[in-house]
mmCIF file of C-alpha atoms in Angstrom:
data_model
loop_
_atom_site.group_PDB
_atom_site.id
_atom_site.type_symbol
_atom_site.label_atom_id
_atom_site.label_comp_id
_atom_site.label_asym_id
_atom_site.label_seq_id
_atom_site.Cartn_x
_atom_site.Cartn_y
_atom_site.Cartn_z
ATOM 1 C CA UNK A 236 0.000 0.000 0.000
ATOM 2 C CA UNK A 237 1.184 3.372 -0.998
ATOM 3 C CA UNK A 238 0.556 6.697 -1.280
ATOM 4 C CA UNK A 239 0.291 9.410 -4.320
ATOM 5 C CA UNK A 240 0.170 13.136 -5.042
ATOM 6 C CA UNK A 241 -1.987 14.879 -6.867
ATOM 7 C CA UNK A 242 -0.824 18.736 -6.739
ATOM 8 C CA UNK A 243 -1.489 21.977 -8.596
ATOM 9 C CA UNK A 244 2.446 22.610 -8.722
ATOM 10 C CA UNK A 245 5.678 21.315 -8.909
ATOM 11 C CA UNK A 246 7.055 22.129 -5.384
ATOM 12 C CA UNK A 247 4.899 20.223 -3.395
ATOM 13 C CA UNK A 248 5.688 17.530 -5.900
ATOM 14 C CA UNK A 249 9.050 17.581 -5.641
ATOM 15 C CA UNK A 250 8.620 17.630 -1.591
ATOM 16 C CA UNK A 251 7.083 14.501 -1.704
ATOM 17 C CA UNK A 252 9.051 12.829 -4.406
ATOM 18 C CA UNK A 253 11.781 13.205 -1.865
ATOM 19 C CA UNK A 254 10.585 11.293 0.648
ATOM 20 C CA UNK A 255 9.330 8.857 -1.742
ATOM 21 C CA UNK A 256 5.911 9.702 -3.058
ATOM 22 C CA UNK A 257 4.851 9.653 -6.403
ATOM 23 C CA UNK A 258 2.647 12.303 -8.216
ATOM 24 C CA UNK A 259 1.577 14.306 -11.172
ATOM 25 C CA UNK A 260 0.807 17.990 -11.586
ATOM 26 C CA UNK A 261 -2.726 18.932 -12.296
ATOM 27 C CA UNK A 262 -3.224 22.544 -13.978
ATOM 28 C CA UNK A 263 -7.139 21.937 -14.745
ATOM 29 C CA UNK A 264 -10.308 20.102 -13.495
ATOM 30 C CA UNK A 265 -11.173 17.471 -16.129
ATOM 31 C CA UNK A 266 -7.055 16.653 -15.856
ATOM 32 C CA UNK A 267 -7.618 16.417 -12.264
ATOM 33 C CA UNK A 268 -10.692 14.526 -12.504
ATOM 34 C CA UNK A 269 -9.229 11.787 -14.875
ATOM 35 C CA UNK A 270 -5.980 11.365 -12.903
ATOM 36 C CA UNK A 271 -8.023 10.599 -9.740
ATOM 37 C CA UNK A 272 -10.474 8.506 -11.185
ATOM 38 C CA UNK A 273 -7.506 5.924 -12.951
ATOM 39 C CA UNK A 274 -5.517 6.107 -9.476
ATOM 40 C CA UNK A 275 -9.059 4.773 -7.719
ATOM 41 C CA UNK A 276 -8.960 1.868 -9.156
ATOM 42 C CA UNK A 277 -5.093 1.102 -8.616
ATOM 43 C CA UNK A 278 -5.230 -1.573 -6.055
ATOM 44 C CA UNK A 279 -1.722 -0.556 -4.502
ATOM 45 C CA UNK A 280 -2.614 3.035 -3.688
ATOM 46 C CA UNK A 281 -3.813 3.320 -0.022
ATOM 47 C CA UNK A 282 -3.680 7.577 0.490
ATOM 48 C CA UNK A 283 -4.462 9.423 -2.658
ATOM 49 C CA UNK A 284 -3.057 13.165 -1.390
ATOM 50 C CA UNK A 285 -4.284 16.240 -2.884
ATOM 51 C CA UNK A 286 -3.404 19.818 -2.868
ATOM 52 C CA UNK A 287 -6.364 22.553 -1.270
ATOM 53 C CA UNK A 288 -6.286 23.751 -4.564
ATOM 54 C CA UNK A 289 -7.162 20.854 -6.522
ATOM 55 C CA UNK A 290 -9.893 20.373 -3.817
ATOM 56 C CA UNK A 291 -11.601 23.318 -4.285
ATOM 57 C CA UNK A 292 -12.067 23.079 -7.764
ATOM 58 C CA UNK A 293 -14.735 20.184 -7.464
ATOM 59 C CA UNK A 294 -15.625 19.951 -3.486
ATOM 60 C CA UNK A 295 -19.068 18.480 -4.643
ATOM 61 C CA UNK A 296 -17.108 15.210 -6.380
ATOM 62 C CA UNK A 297 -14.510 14.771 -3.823
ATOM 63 C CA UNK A 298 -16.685 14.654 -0.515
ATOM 64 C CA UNK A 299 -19.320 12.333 -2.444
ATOM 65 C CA UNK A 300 -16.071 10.155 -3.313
ATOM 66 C CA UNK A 301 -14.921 10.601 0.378
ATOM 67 C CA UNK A 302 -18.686 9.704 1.373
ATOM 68 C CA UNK A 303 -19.112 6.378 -1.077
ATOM 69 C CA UNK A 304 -15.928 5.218 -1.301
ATOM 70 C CA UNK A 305 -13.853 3.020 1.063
ATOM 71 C CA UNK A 306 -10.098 2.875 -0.281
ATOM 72 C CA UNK A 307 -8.523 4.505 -1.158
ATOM 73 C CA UNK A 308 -8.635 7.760 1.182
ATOM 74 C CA UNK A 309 -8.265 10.904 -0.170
ATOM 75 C CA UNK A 310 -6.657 13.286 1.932
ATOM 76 C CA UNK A 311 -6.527 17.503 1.337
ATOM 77 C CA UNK A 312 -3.141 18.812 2.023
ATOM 78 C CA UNK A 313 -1.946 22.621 1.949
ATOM 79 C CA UNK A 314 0.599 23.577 -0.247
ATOM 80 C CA UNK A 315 3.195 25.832 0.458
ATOM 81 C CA UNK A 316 1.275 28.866 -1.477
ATOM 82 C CA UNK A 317 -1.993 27.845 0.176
ATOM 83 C CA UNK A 318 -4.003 28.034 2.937
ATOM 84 C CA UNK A 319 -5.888 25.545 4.523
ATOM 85 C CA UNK A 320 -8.599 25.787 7.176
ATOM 86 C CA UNK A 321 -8.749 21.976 7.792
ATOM 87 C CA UNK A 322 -7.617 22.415 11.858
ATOM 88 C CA UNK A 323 -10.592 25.082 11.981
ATOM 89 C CA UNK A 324 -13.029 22.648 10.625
ATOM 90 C CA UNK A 325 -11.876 19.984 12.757
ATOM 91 C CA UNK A 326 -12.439 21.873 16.055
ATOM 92 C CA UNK A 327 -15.608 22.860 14.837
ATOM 93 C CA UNK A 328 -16.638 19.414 14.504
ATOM 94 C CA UNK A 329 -15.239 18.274 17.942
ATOM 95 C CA UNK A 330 -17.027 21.468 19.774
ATOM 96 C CA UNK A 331 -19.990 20.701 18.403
ATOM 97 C CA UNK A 332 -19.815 17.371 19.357
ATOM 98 C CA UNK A 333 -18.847 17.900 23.143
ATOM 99 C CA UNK A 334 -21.065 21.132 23.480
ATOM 100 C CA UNK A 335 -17.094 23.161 24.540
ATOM 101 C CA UNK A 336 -15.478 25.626 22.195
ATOM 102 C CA UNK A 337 -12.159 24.519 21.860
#
């Protein structure tokens, strides 16, 4: 089981390729869309990771993937340009689960 990139530029791609993860660049949504769909079905992948950018450009497809889908996980990382309010969303989630503002 591995992982793979999917990211908007080449930095975050060469980040990763140094510590050994694979991944392609994605300018636009349809090559986006096609590069995640034939990584899906690649049994070996575990953690698809994807830039913030790449994210928002279809949030409707990716959380009804993250929703139906079991394997492989797709996980929304920041890239060094970006700016990602995942931590915020998270502690919204937890306060609202435990009635305390975090």
């Amino acid at each position: 089981m591995k992982f793979f990139l999917i990211s908007d530029n080449v930095d975050t791609l060469v980040g990763l390729r140094l510590v050994g993860i694979e991944g392609v660049i994605a300018h636009d949504r349809q090559t986006f869309l096609e590069t995640l769909q034939e990584k899906m079905q690649d049994p070996s992948i575990a953690i698809i990771l994807v830039t913030t950018q790449l994210v928002n450009m279809c949030p409707d497809i990716i959380s009804e993937i993250k929703l139906k889908q079991q394997k492989p996980l797709i996980t929304e990382i920041p890239d060094r340009h970006g700016n990602s309010k995942i931590g915020e969303t998270i502690d919204g989630y937890v306060s609202e689960a435990i009635g305390v503002k975090l």
